[in-house]
Short mmCIF file of C-alpha atoms and ligand atoms in Angstrom, two decimals:
data_model
loop_
_atom_site.label_atom_id
_atom_site.label_comp_id
_atom_site.label_asym_id
_atom_site.label_seq_id
_atom_site.Cartn_x
_atom_site.Cartn_y
_atom_site.Cartn_z
CA MET A 1151 90.80 93.19 122.97
CA ASN A 1152 90.62 91.24 119.69
CA GLN A 1153 92.47 92.72 116.76
CA PRO A 1154 90.40 92.86 113.55
CA ALA A 1155 91.81 90.82 110.67
CA VAL A 1156 94.11 92.72 108.34
CA GLU A 1157 91.94 91.90 105.28
CA SER A 1158 88.85 93.36 106.94
CA ILE A 1159 90.65 96.71 107.21
CA VAL A 1160 92.57 96.84 103.93
CA ASP A 1161 91.97 94.11 101.38
CA GLY A 1162 95.26 94.16 99.47
CA ALA A 1163 94.01 91.75 96.81
CA ALA A 1164 91.04 94.01 96.07
CA VAL A 1165 93.37 97.02 95.82
CA SER A 1166 95.53 95.13 93.28
CA ARG A 1167 92.44 94.04 91.31
CA SER A 1168 91.17 97.63 91.06
CA LEU A 1169 94.54 98.81 89.76
CA GLU A 1170 94.79 95.96 87.25
CA ALA A 1171 91.26 96.53 85.94
CA ALA A 1172 91.52 100.32 85.66
CA ARG A 1173 91.90 101.95 82.23
CA PRO A 1174 92.82 105.59 81.55
CA PRO A 1175 89.52 107.51 81.34
CA ASP A 1176 88.61 109.21 78.06
CA ASP A 1177 87.57 112.87 78.25
CA ALA A 1178 83.88 112.15 78.78
CA ARG A 1179 84.55 109.63 81.54
CA LEU A 1180 87.02 111.97 83.22
CA GLN A 1181 84.41 114.71 83.15
CA ASP A 1182 81.92 112.39 84.90
CA LEU A 1183 84.45 111.42 87.55
CA LEU A 1184 85.42 115.02 88.23
CA ASP A 1185 81.79 116.13 88.33
CA LYS A 1186 81.13 113.50 90.97
CA ALA A 1187 84.21 114.58 92.95
CA ARG A 1188 83.18 118.24 92.76
CA ALA A 1189 79.97 117.34 94.61
CA CYS A 1190 82.26 116.55 97.61
CA ALA A 1191 80.76 113.12 98.19
CA GLY A 1192 84.06 111.26 97.72
CA LEU A 1193 84.96 108.55 95.20
CA GLU A 1194 84.92 104.74 95.04
CA ARG A 1195 88.08 102.65 94.87
CA ASP A 1196 87.67 101.80 91.16
CA GLU A 1197 87.07 105.46 90.33
CA VAL A 1198 90.20 106.56 92.14
CA ALA A 1199 92.17 103.87 90.29
CA GLU A 1200 91.02 105.40 86.99
CA LEU A 1201 92.06 108.90 88.05
CA MET A 1202 95.49 107.52 88.89
CA LEU A 1203 95.99 106.71 85.19
CA VAL A 1204 95.37 110.25 83.96
CA GLU A 1205 98.56 111.32 82.15
CA GLN A 1206 97.73 113.68 79.27
CA PRO A 1207 98.53 117.33 80.12
CA ALA A 1208 94.99 118.64 79.46
CA GLN A 1209 93.46 115.87 81.56
CA THR A 1210 95.99 116.44 84.32
CA GLU A 1211 95.10 120.13 84.33
CA ALA A 1212 91.41 119.22 84.64
CA LEU A 1213 92.21 116.89 87.55
CA PHE A 1214 94.21 119.61 89.32
CA ALA A 1215 91.54 122.23 88.67
CA ALA A 1216 88.85 120.01 90.23
CA ALA A 1217 91.04 119.36 93.29
CA ALA A 1218 91.70 123.09 93.64
CA GLU A 1219 87.97 123.79 93.41
CA VAL A 1220 87.10 121.25 96.12
CA LYS A 1221 89.91 122.55 98.33
CA GLN A 1222 88.68 126.12 97.91
CA ARG A 1223 85.05 125.20 98.58
CA ILE A 1224 85.80 123.38 101.83
CA TYR A 1225 88.78 125.26 103.23
CA GLY A 1226 88.60 128.65 101.49
CA ASN A 1227 91.97 130.42 101.77
CA ARG A 1228 92.70 129.20 105.30
CA VAL A 1229 95.95 127.38 106.04
CA VAL A 1230 96.54 125.96 109.53
CA LEU A 1231 100.11 126.12 110.87
CA PHE A 1232 101.91 124.07 113.50
CA ALA A 1233 105.37 122.93 114.59
CA PRO A 1234 106.59 119.44 115.45
CA LEU A 1235 108.30 119.13 118.83
CA TYR A 1236 110.62 116.15 118.88
CA VAL A 1237 110.53 114.89 122.46
CA SER A 1238 112.73 111.85 121.96
CA ASN A 1239 114.96 110.29 119.31
CA GLU A 1240 115.44 107.10 121.35
CA CYS A 1241 114.08 104.18 119.39
CA VAL A 1242 114.23 100.39 119.41
CA GLY A 1243 112.99 100.21 115.83
CA ASN A 1244 115.30 99.78 112.89
CA CYS A 1245 113.37 101.43 110.06
CA LEU A 1246 115.66 101.42 107.04
CA TYR A 1247 114.75 105.02 106.13
CA CYS A 1248 114.99 106.74 109.53
CA ALA A 1249 117.99 108.28 111.28
CA PHE A 1250 116.55 107.29 114.67
CA ARG A 1251 117.03 103.57 113.86
CA VAL A 1252 118.64 101.57 116.63
CA SER A 1253 121.57 100.51 114.48
CA ASN A 1254 122.58 104.16 113.96
CA ARG A 1255 125.20 104.25 116.69
CA GLU A 1256 126.50 107.66 115.55
CA LEU A 1257 123.37 109.46 116.67
CA ARG A 1258 123.37 111.06 120.08
CA ARG A 1259 120.20 109.96 121.84
CA LYS A 1260 118.06 112.26 123.87
CA THR A 1261 114.67 112.21 125.59
CA LEU A 1262 113.60 115.63 126.84
CA THR A 1263 112.62 115.98 130.50
CA PRO A 1264 109.47 117.97 131.37
CA ASP A 1265 111.70 121.00 132.15
CA GLU A 1266 113.43 120.72 128.80
CA ILE A 1267 110.05 120.39 127.09
CA SER A 1268 108.96 123.62 128.81
CA GLN A 1269 112.12 125.31 127.58
CA GLU A 1270 111.35 124.28 124.00
CA VAL A 1271 107.71 125.31 124.39
CA ARG A 1272 108.67 128.76 125.70
CA TRP A 1273 110.74 129.26 122.54
CA LEU A 1274 107.86 128.11 120.37
CA ILE A 1275 105.30 130.30 122.15
CA ASP A 1276 107.68 133.25 121.84
CA HIS A 1277 107.71 132.78 118.09
CA GLY A 1278 103.93 132.70 117.84
CA TYR A 1279 103.04 129.01 117.65
CA LYS A 1280 99.73 127.80 119.10
CA ARG A 1281 99.58 124.21 117.83
CA LEU A 1282 102.23 121.52 118.37
CA LEU A 1283 102.80 117.97 117.26
CA LEU A 1284 104.79 115.99 119.86
CA VAL A 1285 106.96 113.34 118.20
CA PHE A 1286 108.27 110.29 120.08
CA GLY A 1287 110.60 107.46 119.08
CA ASP A 1288 109.47 103.94 119.83
CA HIS A 1289 111.25 103.18 123.10
CA PRO A 1290 110.35 102.03 126.63
CA LYS A 1291 111.39 105.52 127.85
CA ASN A 1292 108.55 106.93 125.76
CA SER A 1293 105.93 105.10 127.80
CA VAL A 1294 102.42 106.47 128.02
CA GLU A 1295 103.37 108.00 131.40
CA HIS A 1296 106.09 110.00 129.67
CA MET A 1297 103.69 111.04 126.92
CA ILE A 1298 101.18 112.28 129.50
CA GLU A 1299 103.94 114.13 131.36
CA ALA A 1300 105.05 115.73 128.10
CA VAL A 1301 101.53 116.84 127.12
CA GLU A 1302 100.96 118.25 130.61
CA ALA A 1303 104.30 120.10 130.47
CA VAL A 1304 103.25 121.75 127.20
CA TYR A 1305 99.85 122.90 128.44
CA ALA A 1306 101.32 124.14 131.74
CA THR A 1307 103.85 126.40 130.01
CA HIS A 1308 102.91 130.05 129.55
CA GLU A 1309 105.11 132.77 128.14
CA GLY A 1310 104.12 136.42 127.79
CA PRO A 1311 100.66 136.63 126.25
CA GLY A 1312 100.81 133.16 124.74
CA GLU A 1313 100.29 129.46 125.32
CA ILE A 1314 99.95 126.29 123.26
CA ARG A 1315 96.29 125.47 122.69
CA ARG A 1316 96.36 122.14 120.90
CA VAL A 1317 98.82 119.27 121.28
CA ASN A 1318 98.78 116.46 118.73
CA VAL A 1319 100.97 113.37 119.06
CA ASN A 1320 102.93 111.24 116.58
CA ALA A 1321 104.12 108.05 118.21
CA ALA A 1322 104.13 104.30 117.99
CA PRO A 1323 100.71 102.61 118.38
CA LEU A 1324 99.50 102.16 121.97
CA SER A 1325 97.36 99.50 123.60
CA TYR A 1326 93.68 100.24 124.30
CA GLU A 1327 94.48 100.64 128.01
CA ASP A 1328 97.25 103.15 127.30
CA PHE A 1329 95.02 105.15 124.95
CA CYS A 1330 92.44 105.30 127.78
CA ARG A 1331 95.13 106.72 130.08
CA LEU A 1332 96.31 109.25 127.49
CA LYS A 1333 92.84 110.56 126.66
CA PRO A 1334 92.36 112.77 129.79
CA ALA A 1335 95.67 114.58 129.09
CA GLY A 1336 93.73 116.38 126.37
CA ILE A 1337 95.47 115.54 123.12
CA GLY A 1338 94.03 116.53 119.77
CA THR A 1339 94.96 114.15 116.97
CA PHE A 1340 96.95 110.95 117.48
CA GLN A 1341 99.01 110.25 114.36
CA VAL A 1342 100.40 106.92 113.26
CA PHE A 1343 101.59 106.56 109.67
CA GLN A 1344 101.30 103.04 108.29
CA GLU A 1345 104.41 103.93 106.19
CA THR A 1346 103.41 101.35 103.57
CA TYR A 1347 100.30 99.18 103.46
CA HIS A 1348 102.14 96.66 101.28
CA ARG A 1349 102.96 93.96 103.80
CA PRO A 1350 106.08 92.40 102.21
CA THR A 1351 107.64 95.88 101.78
CA TYR A 1352 106.56 96.84 105.29
CA GLU A 1353 108.28 93.76 106.69
CA ARG A 1354 111.50 94.46 104.75
CA ALA A 1355 111.59 98.06 106.00
CA HIS A 1356 110.91 97.27 109.66
CA GLY A 1357 112.92 94.17 110.41
CA MET A 1358 112.94 94.33 114.21
CA GLY A 1359 111.33 95.85 117.29
CA PRO A 1360 107.60 96.27 117.94
CA LYS A 1361 107.17 98.09 114.62
CA ALA A 1362 107.88 94.85 112.77
CA ASP A 1363 104.32 93.80 113.69
CA TYR A 1364 102.25 94.99 110.69
CA GLN A 1365 98.91 94.02 112.20
CA TRP A 1366 99.55 95.85 115.50
CA ARG A 1367 100.21 99.02 113.55
CA LEU A 1368 97.30 98.62 111.15
CA THR A 1369 94.81 98.05 113.99
CA VAL A 1370 95.93 101.09 116.00
CA TRP A 1371 92.63 102.95 115.40
CA ASP A 1372 90.64 99.95 116.57
CA ARG A 1373 92.15 100.61 120.00
CA CYS A 1374 92.43 104.40 119.80
CA ILE A 1375 88.87 105.30 118.75
CA PRO A 1376 87.15 102.95 121.26
CA ALA A 1377 89.33 104.59 123.94
CA GLY A 1378 87.74 107.93 123.08
CA ILE A 1379 90.47 109.55 120.96
CA ASP A 1380 88.55 110.01 117.74
CA ASP A 1381 90.71 112.51 115.84
CA THR A 1382 93.01 110.12 113.99
CA GLY A 1383 95.93 110.95 111.69
CA LEU A 1384 96.82 108.51 108.91
CA GLY A 1385 99.72 108.60 106.47
CA VAL A 1386 101.84 106.81 103.92
CA LEU A 1387 105.59 107.35 103.70
CA TYR A 1388 105.93 107.85 99.96
CA GLY A 1389 108.96 106.18 98.39
CA LEU A 1390 108.58 102.77 100.01
CA TYR A 1391 106.18 101.13 97.56
CA ASP A 1392 104.18 101.92 94.42
CA TRP A 1393 102.36 105.23 95.07
CA ARG A 1394 99.16 104.11 93.35
CA TRP A 1395 98.84 100.96 95.43
CA ASP A 1396 99.66 102.65 98.71
CA THR A 1397 97.33 105.60 98.09
CA LEU A 1398 94.45 103.29 97.23
CA ALA A 1399 95.15 101.20 100.34
CA LEU A 1400 95.26 104.36 102.49
CA LEU A 1401 91.85 105.37 101.14
CA GLU A 1402 90.57 101.87 101.92
CA HIS A 1403 91.75 102.35 105.49
CA ALA A 1404 89.93 105.70 105.65
CA ALA A 1405 86.74 104.07 104.29
CA TYR A 1406 87.02 101.28 106.85
CA LEU A 1407 87.15 103.82 109.71
CA ASP A 1408 84.14 105.66 108.35
CA ARG A 1409 82.20 102.41 107.93
CA THR A 1410 83.16 100.98 111.31
CA TYR A 1411 83.19 104.03 113.59
CA GLY A 1412 81.13 106.57 111.65
CA VAL A 1413 84.13 108.87 111.39
CA GLY A 1414 86.92 108.97 108.85
CA PRO A 1415 90.45 110.17 109.56
CA HIS A 1416 90.79 113.72 110.86
CA THR A 1417 93.99 114.18 108.85
CA ILE A 1418 96.06 112.43 106.22
CA SER A 1419 99.80 113.16 106.01
CA VAL A 1420 101.86 112.68 102.88
CA PRO A 1421 105.52 112.48 103.96
CA ARG A 1422 107.98 111.68 101.17
CA ILE A 1423 111.28 109.97 102.05
CA GLU A 1424 114.15 112.42 102.53
CA PRO A 1425 117.83 111.64 103.01
CA ALA A 1426 118.48 110.67 106.62
CA PHE A 1427 121.72 110.16 108.53
CA MET A 1428 122.90 106.50 108.43
CA ALA A 1429 119.64 105.30 106.88
CA PRO A 1430 120.12 103.36 103.60
CA TRP A 1431 116.59 103.83 102.24
CA GLY A 1432 116.76 107.56 103.02
CA LYS A 1433 119.31 107.96 100.22
CA THR A 1434 117.92 105.36 97.82
CA PRO A 1435 114.21 104.74 98.45
CA PRO A 1436 112.91 101.56 96.81
CA ALA A 1437 110.04 103.30 94.97
CA PRO A 1438 110.91 107.00 94.60
CA VAL A 1439 107.99 109.35 93.94
CA SER A 1440 108.63 112.18 91.46
CA ASP A 1441 107.32 115.73 91.95
CA ASP A 1442 104.81 115.12 89.18
CA GLN A 1443 103.47 111.98 90.88
CA PHE A 1444 103.44 113.73 94.24
CA ARG A 1445 101.15 116.50 92.94
CA ARG A 1446 98.77 113.83 91.60
CA ILE A 1447 98.73 112.04 94.96
CA ILE A 1448 97.63 115.21 96.72
CA ALA A 1449 94.99 116.12 94.16
CA ILE A 1450 93.55 112.59 94.14
CA ILE A 1451 93.38 112.30 97.94
CA ARG A 1452 91.68 115.71 98.10
CA LEU A 1453 89.01 114.56 95.63
CA ALA A 1454 88.52 111.16 97.28
CA VAL A 1455 88.17 112.39 100.90
CA PRO A 1456 87.19 116.05 100.62
CA TYR A 1457 86.58 116.65 104.35
CA THR A 1458 89.83 115.19 105.65
CA GLY A 1459 92.56 117.67 106.59
CA MET A 1460 95.76 117.11 104.62
CA ILE A 1461 99.15 117.83 106.16
CA LEU A 1462 102.39 118.70 104.38
CA SER A 1463 105.60 119.06 106.35
CA THR A 1464 108.86 120.95 105.83
CA ARG A 1465 110.30 117.85 104.15
CA GLU A 1466 109.14 119.56 100.94
CA THR A 1467 110.66 122.71 99.38
CA PRO A 1468 108.88 126.09 99.51
CA GLU A 1469 107.99 125.82 95.79
CA MET A 1470 106.45 122.38 96.17
CA ARG A 1471 104.55 123.48 99.29
CA ARG A 1472 103.07 126.45 97.45
CA GLU A 1473 101.82 124.21 94.64
CA CYS A 1474 100.43 121.60 96.99
CA LEU A 1475 98.43 124.15 98.98
CA ARG A 1476 96.45 124.87 95.83
CA LEU A 1477 95.90 121.16 95.15
CA GLY A 1478 94.55 120.17 98.53
CA ILE A 1479 96.88 120.67 101.49
CA SER A 1480 95.13 122.38 104.44
CA GLN A 1481 97.79 122.24 107.19
CA ILE A 1482 101.54 122.81 107.09
CA SER A 1483 104.34 122.74 109.60
CA ALA A 1484 106.66 125.74 109.69
CA GLY A 1485 110.15 126.46 110.97
CA SER A 1486 110.54 122.81 112.03
CA ARG A 1487 113.54 121.29 113.81
CA THR A 1488 113.54 117.51 113.79
CA SER A 1489 115.84 116.87 116.75
CA PRO A 1490 114.96 116.88 120.48
CA GLY A 1491 115.94 120.29 121.88
CA GLY A 1492 116.37 121.72 118.37
CA TYR A 1493 114.46 124.98 118.91
CA SER A 1494 116.01 126.34 122.06
CA GLU A 1495 119.29 124.60 121.15
CA ILE A 1496 119.57 122.44 124.22
CA ASP A 1497 122.17 120.62 122.10
CA LYS A 1498 123.94 122.40 119.30
CA ASP A 1499 124.67 119.61 116.79
CA GLU A 1500 121.27 119.82 115.21
CA PHE A 1501 122.08 118.22 111.87
CA GLU A 1502 123.53 115.07 113.37
CA GLU A 1503 120.52 114.47 115.53
CA ALA A 1504 117.85 115.43 113.01
CA GLN A 1505 115.48 112.71 111.84
CA PHE A 1506 115.79 113.63 108.16
CA GLN A 1507 116.82 116.64 106.08
CA VAL A 1508 114.19 119.34 105.73
CA GLY A 1509 113.46 121.13 102.44
CA ASP A 1510 111.92 124.33 103.75
CA HIS A 1511 114.16 126.25 106.15
CA ARG A 1512 112.09 129.43 106.42
CA SER A 1513 110.92 130.77 109.77
CA LEU A 1514 107.26 130.83 110.79
CA ASP A 1515 107.15 134.59 110.18
CA GLU A 1516 108.58 134.24 106.66
CA ILE A 1517 106.09 131.51 105.83
CA MET A 1518 103.16 133.53 107.22
CA ARG A 1519 104.23 136.48 105.06
CA ASP A 1520 104.58 134.31 101.97
CA LEU A 1521 101.11 132.84 102.57
CA CYS A 1522 99.68 136.37 102.78
CA HIS A 1523 101.33 137.40 99.51
CA LEU A 1524 99.81 134.32 97.87
CA GLY A 1525 96.33 135.29 99.09
CA TYR A 1526 96.06 132.71 101.88
CA LEU A 1527 94.85 133.35 105.41
CA PRO A 1528 97.16 131.76 108.03
CA SER A 1529 95.25 130.23 110.94
CA PHE A 1530 96.05 128.89 114.41
CA CYS A 1531 92.45 128.01 115.12
CA THR A 1532 91.88 125.37 117.81
CA ALA A 1533 88.20 126.11 118.43
CA CYS A 1534 86.66 122.79 117.36
CA TYR A 1535 88.88 120.66 119.53
CA ARG A 1536 88.51 122.97 122.54
CA SER A 1537 84.73 123.07 122.16
CA GLY A 1538 84.57 119.27 122.04
CA ARG A 1539 83.83 119.17 118.31
CA THR A 1540 85.96 116.12 117.49
CA GLY A 1541 85.52 112.85 115.63
CA GLN A 1542 81.94 112.20 114.55
CA ASP A 1543 80.66 115.47 116.07
CA PHE A 1544 83.20 117.34 113.95
CA MET A 1545 82.26 115.46 110.76
CA GLU A 1546 78.54 115.95 111.32
CA LEU A 1547 79.10 119.69 111.38
CA ALA A 1548 81.83 119.71 108.73
CA LYS A 1549 79.95 117.87 106.01
CA PRO A 1550 76.90 120.15 105.70
CA GLY A 1551 79.21 123.15 106.09
CA THR A 1552 77.86 124.24 109.50
CA ILE A 1553 81.22 124.83 111.18
CA HIS A 1554 82.68 126.54 108.15
CA HIS A 1555 80.51 129.45 109.04
CA PHE A 1556 82.82 129.95 112.04
CA CYS A 1557 86.11 128.77 110.54
CA LEU A 1558 86.79 132.03 108.75
CA PRO A 1559 86.13 134.28 111.81
CA ASN A 1560 88.22 131.97 114.01
CA ALA A 1561 91.09 132.03 111.53
CA LEU A 1562 90.93 135.83 111.44
CA LEU A 1563 90.97 136.11 115.24
CA THR A 1564 93.97 133.79 115.68
CA PHE A 1565 95.88 135.42 112.84
CA LYS A 1566 95.22 138.85 114.35
CA GLU A 1567 96.70 137.70 117.66
CA TYR A 1568 99.83 136.58 115.80
CA LEU A 1569 100.11 139.95 114.07
CA LEU A 1570 99.71 141.84 117.35
CA ASP A 1571 102.09 139.75 119.44
CA TYR A 1572 104.75 138.16 117.22
CA ALA A 1573 104.83 139.35 113.60
CA SER A 1574 107.65 141.33 112.00
CA PRO A 1575 106.61 144.78 110.72
CA GLU A 1576 106.58 143.48 107.09
CA THR A 1577 104.32 140.56 107.96
CA ARG A 1578 102.06 142.79 110.03
CA ALA A 1579 101.62 145.21 107.12
CA VAL A 1580 100.57 142.58 104.58
CA GLY A 1581 98.69 140.59 107.24
CA GLU A 1582 96.39 143.52 108.05
CA LEU A 1583 95.46 143.74 104.37
CA VAL A 1584 94.66 140.02 104.37
CA ILE A 1585 92.43 140.48 107.42
CA GLN A 1586 90.55 143.38 105.81
CA HIS A 1587 90.03 141.41 102.61
CA HIS A 1588 88.77 138.29 104.40
CA LEU A 1589 86.48 140.20 106.75
CA GLU A 1590 84.46 141.13 103.71
CA LEU A 1591 84.11 137.45 102.81
CA ILE A 1592 82.27 136.58 106.05
CA GLU A 1593 78.73 135.66 105.14
CA GLY A 1594 76.13 137.40 107.25
CA GLU A 1595 76.17 141.00 108.40
CA ASN A 1596 75.81 140.08 112.10
CA LEU A 1597 78.68 137.65 112.17
CA ARG A 1598 80.88 140.13 110.33
CA ARG A 1599 80.06 142.90 112.82
CA GLN A 1600 80.68 140.57 115.77
CA THR A 1601 84.02 139.53 114.31
CA GLU A 1602 85.03 143.16 113.79
CA ALA A 1603 84.14 143.82 117.42
CA LYS A 1604 86.24 140.86 118.57
CA LEU A 1605 89.18 142.10 116.48
CA ARG A 1606 88.92 145.44 118.28
CA GLU A 1607 88.86 143.61 121.62
CA LEU A 1608 92.09 141.86 120.63
CA GLU A 1609 93.63 145.24 119.80
CA ALA A 1610 92.59 146.41 123.26
CA GLY A 1611 94.44 143.50 124.89
CA GLU A 1612 91.91 140.63 125.07
CA ARG A 1613 93.24 137.24 123.92
CA ASP A 1614 91.96 133.81 122.93
CA LEU A 1615 88.58 134.80 121.49
CA TYR A 1616 86.77 132.24 119.36
CA TYR A 1617 83.39 130.91 118.27
N1 SAM B 771 108.12 106.13 116.52
C1 SAM B 771 106.93 106.65 115.91
C2 SAM B 771 106.32 105.60 115.01
O1 SAM B 771 106.60 104.44 115.19
O2 SAM B 771 105.49 105.95 114.16
C3 SAM B 771 107.25 107.95 115.23
C4 SAM B 771 107.97 107.75 113.97
S1 SAM B 771 108.82 109.06 113.19
C5 SAM B 771 109.55 109.90 114.47
C6 SAM B 771 107.54 109.96 112.43
C7 SAM B 771 107.43 109.70 110.94
O3 SAM B 771 108.54 110.24 110.23
C8 SAM B 771 107.44 108.25 110.53
O4 SAM B 771 106.20 107.66 110.75
C9 SAM B 771 107.85 108.30 109.08
O5 SAM B 771 106.73 108.30 108.21
C10 SAM B 771 108.58 109.64 108.95
N2 SAM B 771 109.98 109.47 108.53
C11 SAM B 771 110.92 108.68 109.06
N3 SAM B 771 112.07 108.75 108.37
C12 SAM B 771 111.87 109.62 107.35
C13 SAM B 771 112.66 110.10 106.26
N4 SAM B 771 113.90 109.69 106.05
N5 SAM B 771 112.12 110.98 105.40
C14 SAM B 771 110.84 111.39 105.57
N6 SAM B 771 110.04 110.97 106.57
C15 SAM B 771 110.53 110.09 107.44
#
């Protein structure tokens, strides 16, 4: 399979030209840009470059308010929750920012067996999770066969009334043939973060191993989508290179996918570099991103690609996560452990084996409760993926708002299951109020009645009801 040329995917020179030509918008121009963004039709590269120069407090507030409005229109109060499951910290890469780097000889290496994966999954099910992200280091042990085995082990594990209903994967890019083999295992999104689109910085950060090949990483979706896995997860690791340049390049990548395959990325992740054991760039990133810049990144991505899910992990603190939910984040991880075996404590020395330090240490239940107090509706919905509404089919329904009709009922049904089976009494009390409030927001008398009936069925012991 021929790899497309790098410049046909992300034209770095064009990104630089847009940034050089951009001028801070005056109030009238900003109003025009935000009006266009509020129509949820996205923004052009030059327009995004202008928004990146907004600095004045009143203009920044207007930018944030527009992002919050778009977020609310498309996602309402729903927030999707998941946990990462680190399957392996074995890695032949030597990323300067990551504790899993091969030159970190202090780290104890571990790749979970299918039995150990089941043990972790039982713990996760027992705490109420329904959606997982399997994370793999880049190592021959993490072959596609092992990935398939891992995905199958997750789906085969049942515990009490629960099971995992959607498995996403974060791993090194695969070949087209390997993506074809992975597809029948039934994964949701395949995530590969480009880390930085700026090639010289990329090459400095990833000196050896397969990850040193910038083009192989950049062309991952040109093998993944043709193999039939069309829910793709993009990301930049913020702190490696100038945030404006990398964000613009990321959006170029998203536009390329839309143009070439008729479907943009399913999700965009915005990890920011955290300190990591024995990783020099973890402590001193070359281009640190401040909290203020980070908020802008989220708001701008939300305005530029309104229909793309945005993921924020536990790298960030609870305060920052609360703010970012308003500005555009639609999915968060919760209660994460970033070492293989970290949940069921197969090995006790969690800190030493963790990939990086996390900023939010709260449990899933505490986070669910906090979301309720803030007026959000936690969701474990997996209906689209399980009904085959992925990739282009998903976008065709998402853009005119057709599936949103069912998103709210599905969120309510999955949250209700959590309250019945796993919640603490405090979370259950506030959660029931959230359900009552959101039931009234369902448009259409019939759908509301049907949803109320399904909620009663859940109370009577039925499970896994969705539209
Ligand atoms: N081996 C896979 C690959 O090649 O993409 C998975 C990489 S890693 C386990 C998942 C992601 O964690 C990376 O893509 C990177 O963006 C992020 N990451 C690595 N080190 C980090 C750090 N110190 N702070 C925050 N995020 C980090």
